[in-house]
């Protein structure tokens, strides 16, 4: 088993009822990861097979039997990569490429979770968050921030909006799926 995933699961067991778990990736050169906050992470969000490969998370079933994730990302390569990884793990995916279209897509698609890049054209991700939080039925949708920014100011601003985790690009698939699983658990029925 990957030692970093083992550390993540051990922290989750110890802090199952505490607000946040910080995991520091010791092999940053392997995947480009630095650190992650995964609030509400529960044991079993990411399961492993006997061979150690990640298995699909067990998401709650929505109206259509599959959960929908909206990816708001301006980089077409990153957007396609996230879409492929999410679809390979059983999620339906909706896409938006900029802040201007994001709210329209959120309102039309009503996703179960949003992956939001902060660096967007036509307004940044913070603008999308502020507008999203003002619309009652959309305000309850869990949002995971995914960004290339790793500075302390960005993290503080995200935390001040009541959001975590901040996933720093490039995002490891296991970490992404664990964060999505934890985020979906916070969504009201």
mmCIF file with all atom_site columns, C-alpha atoms in Angstrom:
data_model
loop_
_atom_site.group_PDB
_atom_site.id
_atom_site.type_symbol
_atom_site.label_atom_id
_atom_site.label_alt_id
_atom_site.label_comp_id
_atom_site.label_asym_id
_atom_site.label_entity_id
_atom_site.label_seq_id
_atom_site.pdbx_PDB_ins_code
_atom_site.Cartn_x
_atom_site.Cartn_y
_atom_site.Cartn_z
_atom_site.occupancy
_atom_site.B_iso_or_equiv
_atom_site.pdbx_formal_charge
_atom_site.auth_seq_id
_atom_site.auth_comp_id
_atom_site.auth_asym_id
_atom_site.auth_atom_id
_atom_site.pdbx_PDB_model_num
ATOM 1   C CA . UNK A 1 1   ? 0.000   0.000  0.000   1.00 0.00 ? 1   UNK A CA 1
ATOM 2   C CA . UNK A 1 2   ? 1.221   3.477  -0.834  1.00 0.00 ? 2   UNK A CA 1
ATOM 3   C CA . UNK A 1 3   ? 2.677   4.944  2.401   1.00 0.00 ? 3   UNK A CA 1
ATOM 4   C CA . UNK A 1 4   ? 1.017   8.296  1.742   1.00 0.00 ? 4   UNK A CA 1
ATOM 5   C CA . UNK A 1 5   ? -2.417  6.698  1.425   1.00 0.00 ? 5   UNK A CA 1
ATOM 6   C CA . UNK A 1 6   ? -1.722  4.697  4.595   1.00 0.00 ? 6   UNK A CA 1
ATOM 7   C CA . UNK A 1 7   ? -0.896  7.973  6.369   1.00 0.00 ? 7   UNK A CA 1
ATOM 8   C CA . UNK A 1 8   ? -4.098  9.546  5.013   1.00 0.00 ? 8   UNK A CA 1
ATOM 9   C CA . UNK A 1 9   ? -6.213  6.644  6.270   1.00 0.00 ? 9   UNK A CA 1
ATOM 10  C CA . UNK A 1 10  ? -4.491  6.628  9.684   1.00 0.00 ? 10  UNK A CA 1
ATOM 11  C CA . UNK A 1 11  ? -5.135  10.354 10.089  1.00 0.00 ? 11  UNK A CA 1
ATOM 12  C CA . UNK A 1 12  ? -8.733  9.859  9.034   1.00 0.00 ? 12  UNK A CA 1
ATOM 13  C CA . UNK A 1 13  ? -9.204  7.156  11.661  1.00 0.00 ? 13  UNK A CA 1
ATOM 14  C CA . UNK A 1 14  ? -7.742  9.353  14.403  1.00 0.00 ? 14  UNK A CA 1
ATOM 15  C CA . UNK A 1 15  ? -9.631  12.484 13.398  1.00 0.00 ? 15  UNK A CA 1
ATOM 16  C CA . UNK A 1 16  ? -12.853 11.077 12.057  1.00 0.00 ? 16  UNK A CA 1
ATOM 17  C CA . UNK A 1 17  ? -14.940 13.616 14.004  1.00 0.00 ? 17  UNK A CA 1
ATOM 18  C CA . UNK A 1 18  ? -12.520 16.540 13.861  1.00 0.00 ? 18  UNK A CA 1
ATOM 19  C CA . UNK A 1 19  ? -12.663 19.329 11.288  1.00 0.00 ? 19  UNK A CA 1
ATOM 20  C CA . UNK A 1 20  ? -9.620  18.727 9.108   1.00 0.00 ? 20  UNK A CA 1
ATOM 21  C CA . UNK A 1 21  ? -6.835  16.325 8.321   1.00 0.00 ? 21  UNK A CA 1
ATOM 22  C CA . UNK A 1 22  ? -3.560  17.566 6.842   1.00 0.00 ? 22  UNK A CA 1
ATOM 23  C CA . UNK A 1 23  ? -1.582  15.111 4.785   1.00 0.00 ? 23  UNK A CA 1
ATOM 24  C CA . UNK A 1 24  ? 1.910   15.941 3.645   1.00 0.00 ? 24  UNK A CA 1
ATOM 25  C CA . UNK A 1 25  ? 3.059   14.036 0.604   1.00 0.00 ? 25  UNK A CA 1
ATOM 26  C CA . UNK A 1 26  ? 6.620   12.911 1.280   1.00 0.00 ? 26  UNK A CA 1
ATOM 27  C CA . UNK A 1 27  ? 7.282   11.911 -2.319  1.00 0.00 ? 27  UNK A CA 1
ATOM 28  C CA . UNK A 1 28  ? 6.352   15.199 -3.946  1.00 0.00 ? 28  UNK A CA 1
ATOM 29  C CA . UNK A 1 29  ? 8.656   14.582 -6.882  1.00 0.00 ? 29  UNK A CA 1
ATOM 30  C CA . UNK A 1 30  ? 6.580   11.552 -7.890  1.00 0.00 ? 30  UNK A CA 1
ATOM 31  C CA . UNK A 1 31  ? 3.286   13.370 -8.379  1.00 0.00 ? 31  UNK A CA 1
ATOM 32  C CA . UNK A 1 32  ? 3.845   17.075 -7.784  1.00 0.00 ? 32  UNK A CA 1
ATOM 33  C CA . UNK A 1 33  ? 1.656   17.080 -4.660  1.00 0.00 ? 33  UNK A CA 1
ATOM 34  C CA . UNK A 1 34  ? 2.521   19.276 -1.724  1.00 0.00 ? 34  UNK A CA 1
ATOM 35  C CA . UNK A 1 35  ? -0.213  19.031 0.932   1.00 0.00 ? 35  UNK A CA 1
ATOM 36  C CA . UNK A 1 36  ? -3.935  18.605 1.209   1.00 0.00 ? 36  UNK A CA 1
ATOM 37  C CA . UNK A 1 37  ? -6.703  19.464 3.639   1.00 0.00 ? 37  UNK A CA 1
ATOM 38  C CA . UNK A 1 38  ? -9.432  16.845 3.579   1.00 0.00 ? 38  UNK A CA 1
ATOM 39  C CA . UNK A 1 39  ? -12.179 17.781 6.062   1.00 0.00 ? 39  UNK A CA 1
ATOM 40  C CA . UNK A 1 40  ? -14.671 15.142 6.993   1.00 0.00 ? 40  UNK A CA 1
ATOM 41  C CA . UNK A 1 41  ? -12.600 12.359 5.450   1.00 0.00 ? 41  UNK A CA 1
ATOM 42  C CA . UNK A 1 42  ? -13.881 8.990  6.592   1.00 0.00 ? 42  UNK A CA 1
ATOM 43  C CA . UNK A 1 43  ? -12.159 5.646  6.490   1.00 0.00 ? 43  UNK A CA 1
ATOM 44  C CA . UNK A 1 44  ? -13.027 3.803  3.319   1.00 0.00 ? 44  UNK A CA 1
ATOM 45  C CA . UNK A 1 45  ? -13.523 6.806  1.047   1.00 0.00 ? 45  UNK A CA 1
ATOM 46  C CA . UNK A 1 46  ? -10.824 5.349  -1.181  1.00 0.00 ? 46  UNK A CA 1
ATOM 47  C CA . UNK A 1 47  ? -10.557 1.580  -1.029  1.00 0.00 ? 47  UNK A CA 1
ATOM 48  C CA . UNK A 1 48  ? -7.700  -0.484 -2.383  1.00 0.00 ? 48  UNK A CA 1
ATOM 49  C CA . UNK A 1 49  ? -7.784  -3.875 -3.994  1.00 0.00 ? 49  UNK A CA 1
ATOM 50  C CA . UNK A 1 50  ? -5.508  -6.717 -2.886  1.00 0.00 ? 50  UNK A CA 1
ATOM 51  C CA . UNK A 1 51  ? -2.959  -5.577 -5.482  1.00 0.00 ? 51  UNK A CA 1
ATOM 52  C CA . UNK A 1 52  ? -2.944  -2.050 -4.069  1.00 0.00 ? 52  UNK A CA 1
ATOM 53  C CA . UNK A 1 53  ? -4.614  -0.288 -6.986  1.00 0.00 ? 53  UNK A CA 1
ATOM 54  C CA . UNK A 1 54  ? -7.292  2.265  -6.201  1.00 0.00 ? 54  UNK A CA 1
ATOM 55  C CA . UNK A 1 55  ? -10.866 1.096  -6.577  1.00 0.00 ? 55  UNK A CA 1
ATOM 56  C CA . UNK A 1 56  ? -13.825 3.310  -7.373  1.00 0.00 ? 56  UNK A CA 1
ATOM 57  C CA . UNK A 1 57  ? -15.292 5.224  -4.447  1.00 0.00 ? 57  UNK A CA 1
ATOM 58  C CA . UNK A 1 58  ? -18.750 4.227  -3.346  1.00 0.00 ? 58  UNK A CA 1
ATOM 59  C CA . UNK A 1 59  ? -20.684 7.437  -3.958  1.00 0.00 ? 59  UNK A CA 1
ATOM 60  C CA . UNK A 1 60  ? -24.237 7.894  -2.740  1.00 0.00 ? 60  UNK A CA 1
ATOM 61  C CA . UNK A 1 61  ? -26.665 7.301  -5.558  1.00 0.00 ? 61  UNK A CA 1
ATOM 62  C CA . UNK A 1 62  ? -28.494 10.311 -6.951  1.00 0.00 ? 62  UNK A CA 1
ATOM 63  C CA . UNK A 1 63  ? -31.632 10.566 -9.062  1.00 0.00 ? 63  UNK A CA 1
ATOM 64  C CA . UNK A 1 64  ? -30.011 9.015  -12.117 1.00 0.00 ? 64  UNK A CA 1
ATOM 65  C CA . UNK A 1 65  ? -28.019 6.406  -10.217 1.00 0.00 ? 65  UNK A CA 1
ATOM 66  C CA . UNK A 1 66  ? -24.730 8.270  -10.779 1.00 0.00 ? 66  UNK A CA 1
ATOM 67  C CA . UNK A 1 67  ? -23.501 11.457 -9.202  1.00 0.00 ? 67  UNK A CA 1
ATOM 68  C CA . UNK A 1 68  ? -22.774 14.508 -11.306 1.00 0.00 ? 68  UNK A CA 1
ATOM 69  C CA . UNK A 1 69  ? -19.672 16.635 -10.844 1.00 0.00 ? 69  UNK A CA 1
ATOM 70  C CA . UNK A 1 70  ? -19.274 20.018 -12.483 1.00 0.00 ? 70  UNK A CA 1
ATOM 71  C CA . UNK A 1 71  ? -15.691 20.814 -13.481 1.00 0.00 ? 71  UNK A CA 1
ATOM 72  C CA . UNK A 1 72  ? -15.096 24.561 -13.847 1.00 0.00 ? 72  UNK A CA 1
ATOM 73  C CA . UNK A 1 73  ? -11.651 24.774 -15.445 1.00 0.00 ? 73  UNK A CA 1
ATOM 74  C CA . UNK A 1 74  ? -10.349 27.087 -18.161 1.00 0.00 ? 74  UNK A CA 1
ATOM 75  C CA . UNK A 1 75  ? -7.423  24.935 -19.321 1.00 0.00 ? 75  UNK A CA 1
ATOM 76  C CA . UNK A 1 76  ? -8.824  22.520 -21.943 1.00 0.00 ? 76  UNK A CA 1
ATOM 77  C CA . UNK A 1 77  ? -6.157  19.878 -21.256 1.00 0.00 ? 77  UNK A CA 1
ATOM 78  C CA . UNK A 1 78  ? -6.742  19.933 -17.484 1.00 0.00 ? 78  UNK A CA 1
ATOM 79  C CA . UNK A 1 79  ? -10.520 19.966 -18.028 1.00 0.00 ? 79  UNK A CA 1
ATOM 80  C CA . UNK A 1 80  ? -10.358 16.918 -20.327 1.00 0.00 ? 80  UNK A CA 1
ATOM 81  C CA . UNK A 1 81  ? -8.022  15.112 -17.916 1.00 0.00 ? 81  UNK A CA 1
ATOM 82  C CA . UNK A 1 82  ? -10.351 15.672 -14.959 1.00 0.00 ? 82  UNK A CA 1
ATOM 83  C CA . UNK A 1 83  ? -13.348 14.631 -17.048 1.00 0.00 ? 83  UNK A CA 1
ATOM 84  C CA . UNK A 1 84  ? -11.664 11.391 -18.123 1.00 0.00 ? 84  UNK A CA 1
ATOM 85  C CA . UNK A 1 85  ? -10.571 10.494 -14.581 1.00 0.00 ? 85  UNK A CA 1
ATOM 86  C CA . UNK A 1 86  ? -13.997 11.222 -13.102 1.00 0.00 ? 86  UNK A CA 1
ATOM 87  C CA . UNK A 1 87  ? -15.902 9.333  -15.794 1.00 0.00 ? 87  UNK A CA 1
ATOM 88  C CA . UNK A 1 88  ? -13.530 6.376  -15.390 1.00 0.00 ? 88  UNK A CA 1
ATOM 89  C CA . UNK A 1 89  ? -14.556 6.305  -11.728 1.00 0.00 ? 89  UNK A CA 1
ATOM 90  C CA . UNK A 1 90  ? -18.288 6.283  -12.395 1.00 0.00 ? 90  UNK A CA 1
ATOM 91  C CA . UNK A 1 91  ? -19.227 9.960  -12.179 1.00 0.00 ? 91  UNK A CA 1
ATOM 92  C CA . UNK A 1 92  ? -21.228 11.962 -14.699 1.00 0.00 ? 92  UNK A CA 1
ATOM 93  C CA . UNK A 1 93  ? -19.365 15.147 -15.617 1.00 0.00 ? 93  UNK A CA 1
ATOM 94  C CA . UNK A 1 94  ? -20.571 18.581 -16.689 1.00 0.00 ? 94  UNK A CA 1
ATOM 95  C CA . UNK A 1 95  ? -18.080 21.202 -17.865 1.00 0.00 ? 95  UNK A CA 1
ATOM 96  C CA . UNK A 1 96  ? -17.680 24.981 -17.767 1.00 0.00 ? 96  UNK A CA 1
ATOM 97  C CA . UNK A 1 97  ? -14.665 26.864 -19.097 1.00 0.00 ? 97  UNK A CA 1
ATOM 98  C CA . UNK A 1 98  ? -15.027 30.306 -17.521 1.00 0.00 ? 98  UNK A CA 1
ATOM 99  C CA . UNK A 1 99  ? -16.683 32.277 -14.738 1.00 0.00 ? 99  UNK A CA 1
ATOM 100 C CA . UNK A 1 100 ? -19.305 33.728 -17.077 1.00 0.00 ? 100 UNK A CA 1
ATOM 101 C CA . UNK A 1 101 ? -20.724 30.341 -18.070 1.00 0.00 ? 101 UNK A CA 1
ATOM 102 C CA . UNK A 1 102 ? -20.168 28.605 -14.719 1.00 0.00 ? 102 UNK A CA 1
ATOM 103 C CA . UNK A 1 103 ? -23.335 29.836 -12.993 1.00 0.00 ? 103 UNK A CA 1
ATOM 104 C CA . UNK A 1 104 ? -25.463 29.053 -16.036 1.00 0.00 ? 104 UNK A CA 1
ATOM 105 C CA . UNK A 1 105 ? -24.129 25.502 -16.113 1.00 0.00 ? 105 UNK A CA 1
ATOM 106 C CA . UNK A 1 106 ? -24.534 25.092 -12.320 1.00 0.00 ? 106 UNK A CA 1
ATOM 107 C CA . UNK A 1 107 ? -28.141 26.240 -12.508 1.00 0.00 ? 107 UNK A CA 1
ATOM 108 C CA . UNK A 1 108 ? -28.926 24.011 -15.506 1.00 0.00 ? 108 UNK A CA 1
ATOM 109 C CA . UNK A 1 109 ? -27.074 20.862 -14.390 1.00 0.00 ? 109 UNK A CA 1
ATOM 110 C CA . UNK A 1 110 ? -27.564 21.013 -10.579 1.00 0.00 ? 110 UNK A CA 1
ATOM 111 C CA . UNK A 1 111 ? -24.414 18.977 -9.873  1.00 0.00 ? 111 UNK A CA 1
ATOM 112 C CA . UNK A 1 112 ? -23.806 17.007 -6.689  1.00 0.00 ? 112 UNK A CA 1
ATOM 113 C CA . UNK A 1 113 ? -20.348 18.600 -6.330  1.00 0.00 ? 113 UNK A CA 1
ATOM 114 C CA . UNK A 1 114 ? -18.288 21.317 -8.037  1.00 0.00 ? 114 UNK A CA 1
ATOM 115 C CA . UNK A 1 115 ? -14.558 21.225 -8.789  1.00 0.00 ? 115 UNK A CA 1
ATOM 116 C CA . UNK A 1 116 ? -13.609 24.883 -9.179  1.00 0.00 ? 116 UNK A CA 1
ATOM 117 C CA . UNK A 1 117 ? -10.398 26.331 -10.580 1.00 0.00 ? 117 UNK A CA 1
ATOM 118 C CA . UNK A 1 118 ? -9.623  29.755 -9.108  1.00 0.00 ? 118 UNK A CA 1
ATOM 119 C CA . UNK A 1 119 ? -7.836  31.189 -12.148 1.00 0.00 ? 119 UNK A CA 1
ATOM 120 C CA . UNK A 1 120 ? -10.651 31.692 -14.640 1.00 0.00 ? 120 UNK A CA 1
ATOM 121 C CA . UNK A 1 121 ? -11.176 34.163 -17.479 1.00 0.00 ? 121 UNK A CA 1
ATOM 122 C CA . UNK A 1 122 ? -14.105 36.617 -17.218 1.00 0.00 ? 122 UNK A CA 1
ATOM 123 C CA . UNK A 1 123 ? -13.872 36.692 -13.413 1.00 0.00 ? 123 UNK A CA 1
ATOM 124 C CA . UNK A 1 124 ? -12.013 34.426 -11.030 1.00 0.00 ? 124 UNK A CA 1
ATOM 125 C CA . UNK A 1 125 ? -13.224 31.433 -9.041  1.00 0.00 ? 125 UNK A CA 1
ATOM 126 C CA . UNK A 1 126 ? -13.814 33.593 -5.972  1.00 0.00 ? 126 UNK A CA 1
ATOM 127 C CA . UNK A 1 127 ? -16.414 35.574 -7.925  1.00 0.00 ? 127 UNK A CA 1
ATOM 128 C CA . UNK A 1 128 ? -18.143 32.329 -8.899  1.00 0.00 ? 128 UNK A CA 1
ATOM 129 C CA . UNK A 1 129 ? -18.144 31.229 -5.252  1.00 0.00 ? 129 UNK A CA 1
ATOM 130 C CA . UNK A 1 130 ? -19.578 34.524 -4.027  1.00 0.00 ? 130 UNK A CA 1
ATOM 131 C CA . UNK A 1 131 ? -22.400 34.428 -6.571  1.00 0.00 ? 131 UNK A CA 1
ATOM 132 C CA . UNK A 1 132 ? -23.071 30.742 -5.989  1.00 0.00 ? 132 UNK A CA 1
ATOM 133 C CA . UNK A 1 133 ? -23.437 31.276 -2.236  1.00 0.00 ? 133 UNK A CA 1
ATOM 134 C CA . UNK A 1 134 ? -26.123 33.932 -2.820  1.00 0.00 ? 134 UNK A CA 1
ATOM 135 C CA . UNK A 1 135 ? -28.472 31.558 -4.679  1.00 0.00 ? 135 UNK A CA 1
ATOM 136 C CA . UNK A 1 136 ? -30.293 29.448 -2.082  1.00 0.00 ? 136 UNK A CA 1
ATOM 137 C CA . UNK A 1 137 ? -30.720 26.089 -3.849  1.00 0.00 ? 137 UNK A CA 1
ATOM 138 C CA . UNK A 1 138 ? -27.178 26.250 -5.251  1.00 0.00 ? 138 UNK A CA 1
ATOM 139 C CA . UNK A 1 139 ? -25.477 27.353 -2.030  1.00 0.00 ? 139 UNK A CA 1
ATOM 140 C CA . UNK A 1 140 ? -25.652 23.832 -0.563  1.00 0.00 ? 140 UNK A CA 1
ATOM 141 C CA . UNK A 1 141 ? -23.611 22.265 -3.373  1.00 0.00 ? 141 UNK A CA 1
ATOM 142 C CA . UNK A 1 142 ? -20.185 21.220 -2.032  1.00 0.00 ? 142 UNK A CA 1
ATOM 143 C CA . UNK A 1 143 ? -17.286 22.979 -3.761  1.00 0.00 ? 143 UNK A CA 1
ATOM 144 C CA . UNK A 1 144 ? -13.710 21.719 -3.944  1.00 0.00 ? 144 UNK A CA 1
ATOM 145 C CA . UNK A 1 145 ? -11.134 24.272 -5.003  1.00 0.00 ? 145 UNK A CA 1
ATOM 146 C CA . UNK A 1 146 ? -8.534  23.023 -7.461  1.00 0.00 ? 146 UNK A CA 1
ATOM 147 C CA . UNK A 1 147 ? -5.811  25.486 -8.346  1.00 0.00 ? 147 UNK A CA 1
ATOM 148 C CA . UNK A 1 148 ? -2.239  26.012 -9.424  1.00 0.00 ? 148 UNK A CA 1
ATOM 149 C CA . UNK A 1 149 ? -1.893  28.649 -6.709  1.00 0.00 ? 149 UNK A CA 1
ATOM 150 C CA . UNK A 1 150 ? -0.350  27.354 -3.514  1.00 0.00 ? 150 UNK A CA 1
ATOM 151 C CA . UNK A 1 151 ? 0.333   30.594 -1.670  1.00 0.00 ? 151 UNK A CA 1
ATOM 152 C CA . UNK A 1 152 ? -0.843  31.180 1.901   1.00 0.00 ? 152 UNK A CA 1
ATOM 153 C CA . UNK A 1 153 ? -3.046  34.135 0.917   1.00 0.00 ? 153 UNK A CA 1
ATOM 154 C CA . UNK A 1 154 ? -5.095  32.012 -1.483  1.00 0.00 ? 154 UNK A CA 1
ATOM 155 C CA . UNK A 1 155 ? -5.510  29.276 1.141   1.00 0.00 ? 155 UNK A CA 1
ATOM 156 C CA . UNK A 1 156 ? -6.612  31.819 3.770   1.00 0.00 ? 156 UNK A CA 1
ATOM 157 C CA . UNK A 1 157 ? -9.122  33.353 1.384   1.00 0.00 ? 157 UNK A CA 1
ATOM 158 C CA . UNK A 1 158 ? -10.566 29.936 0.525   1.00 0.00 ? 158 UNK A CA 1
ATOM 159 C CA . UNK A 1 159 ? -10.769 28.946 4.197   1.00 0.00 ? 159 UNK A CA 1
ATOM 160 C CA . UNK A 1 160 ? -12.433 32.289 5.036   1.00 0.00 ? 160 UNK A CA 1
ATOM 161 C CA . UNK A 1 161 ? -15.207 31.331 2.615   1.00 0.00 ? 161 UNK A CA 1
ATOM 162 C CA . UNK A 1 162 ? -15.702 28.107 4.553   1.00 0.00 ? 162 UNK A CA 1
ATOM 163 C CA . UNK A 1 163 ? -14.227 25.911 1.856   1.00 0.00 ? 163 UNK A CA 1
ATOM 164 C CA . UNK A 1 164 ? -11.680 23.176 2.040   1.00 0.00 ? 164 UNK A CA 1
ATOM 165 C CA . UNK A 1 165 ? -9.845  21.316 0.709   1.00 0.00 ? 165 UNK A CA 1
ATOM 166 C CA . UNK A 1 166 ? -7.601  23.274 -1.588  1.00 0.00 ? 166 UNK A CA 1
ATOM 167 C CA . UNK A 1 167 ? -6.296  20.777 -4.121  1.00 0.00 ? 167 UNK A CA 1
ATOM 168 C CA . UNK A 1 168 ? -3.071  21.955 -5.728  1.00 0.00 ? 168 UNK A CA 1
ATOM 169 C CA . UNK A 1 169 ? -2.457  21.008 -9.362  1.00 0.00 ? 169 UNK A CA 1
ATOM 170 C CA . UNK A 1 170 ? -1.452  18.497 -10.485 1.00 0.00 ? 170 UNK A CA 1
ATOM 171 C CA . UNK A 1 171 ? -3.870  16.448 -8.363  1.00 0.00 ? 171 UNK A CA 1
ATOM 172 C CA . UNK A 1 172 ? -3.192  12.783 -7.685  1.00 0.00 ? 172 UNK A CA 1
ATOM 173 C CA . UNK A 1 173 ? -6.227  10.636 -8.580  1.00 0.00 ? 173 UNK A CA 1
ATOM 174 C CA . UNK A 1 174 ? -6.405  8.954  -5.151  1.00 0.00 ? 174 UNK A CA 1
ATOM 175 C CA . UNK A 1 175 ? -6.357  12.332 -3.398  1.00 0.00 ? 175 UNK A CA 1
ATOM 176 C CA . UNK A 1 176 ? -8.941  13.719 -5.821  1.00 0.00 ? 176 UNK A CA 1
ATOM 177 C CA . UNK A 1 177 ? -11.305 10.772 -5.290  1.00 0.00 ? 177 UNK A CA 1
ATOM 178 C CA . UNK A 1 178 ? -10.872 10.928 -1.507  1.00 0.00 ? 178 UNK A CA 1
ATOM 179 C CA . UNK A 1 179 ? -11.669 14.650 -1.476  1.00 0.00 ? 179 UNK A CA 1
ATOM 180 C CA . UNK A 1 180 ? -14.701 14.126 -3.730  1.00 0.00 ? 180 UNK A CA 1
ATOM 181 C CA . UNK A 1 181 ? -15.962 11.294 -1.532  1.00 0.00 ? 181 UNK A CA 1
ATOM 182 C CA . UNK A 1 182 ? -15.593 13.451 1.574   1.00 0.00 ? 182 UNK A CA 1
ATOM 183 C CA . UNK A 1 183 ? -17.254 16.404 -0.166  1.00 0.00 ? 183 UNK A CA 1
ATOM 184 C CA . UNK A 1 184 ? -20.211 14.319 -1.308  1.00 0.00 ? 184 UNK A CA 1
ATOM 185 C CA . UNK A 1 185 ? -20.720 13.092 2.247   1.00 0.00 ? 185 UNK A CA 1
ATOM 186 C CA . UNK A 1 186 ? -21.273 16.703 3.354   1.00 0.00 ? 186 UNK A CA 1
ATOM 187 C CA . UNK A 1 187 ? -24.061 17.340 0.839   1.00 0.00 ? 187 UNK A CA 1
ATOM 188 C CA . UNK A 1 188 ? -27.507 17.431 2.421   1.00 0.00 ? 188 UNK A CA 1
ATOM 189 C CA . UNK A 1 189 ? -30.005 14.861 1.096   1.00 0.00 ? 189 UNK A CA 1
#
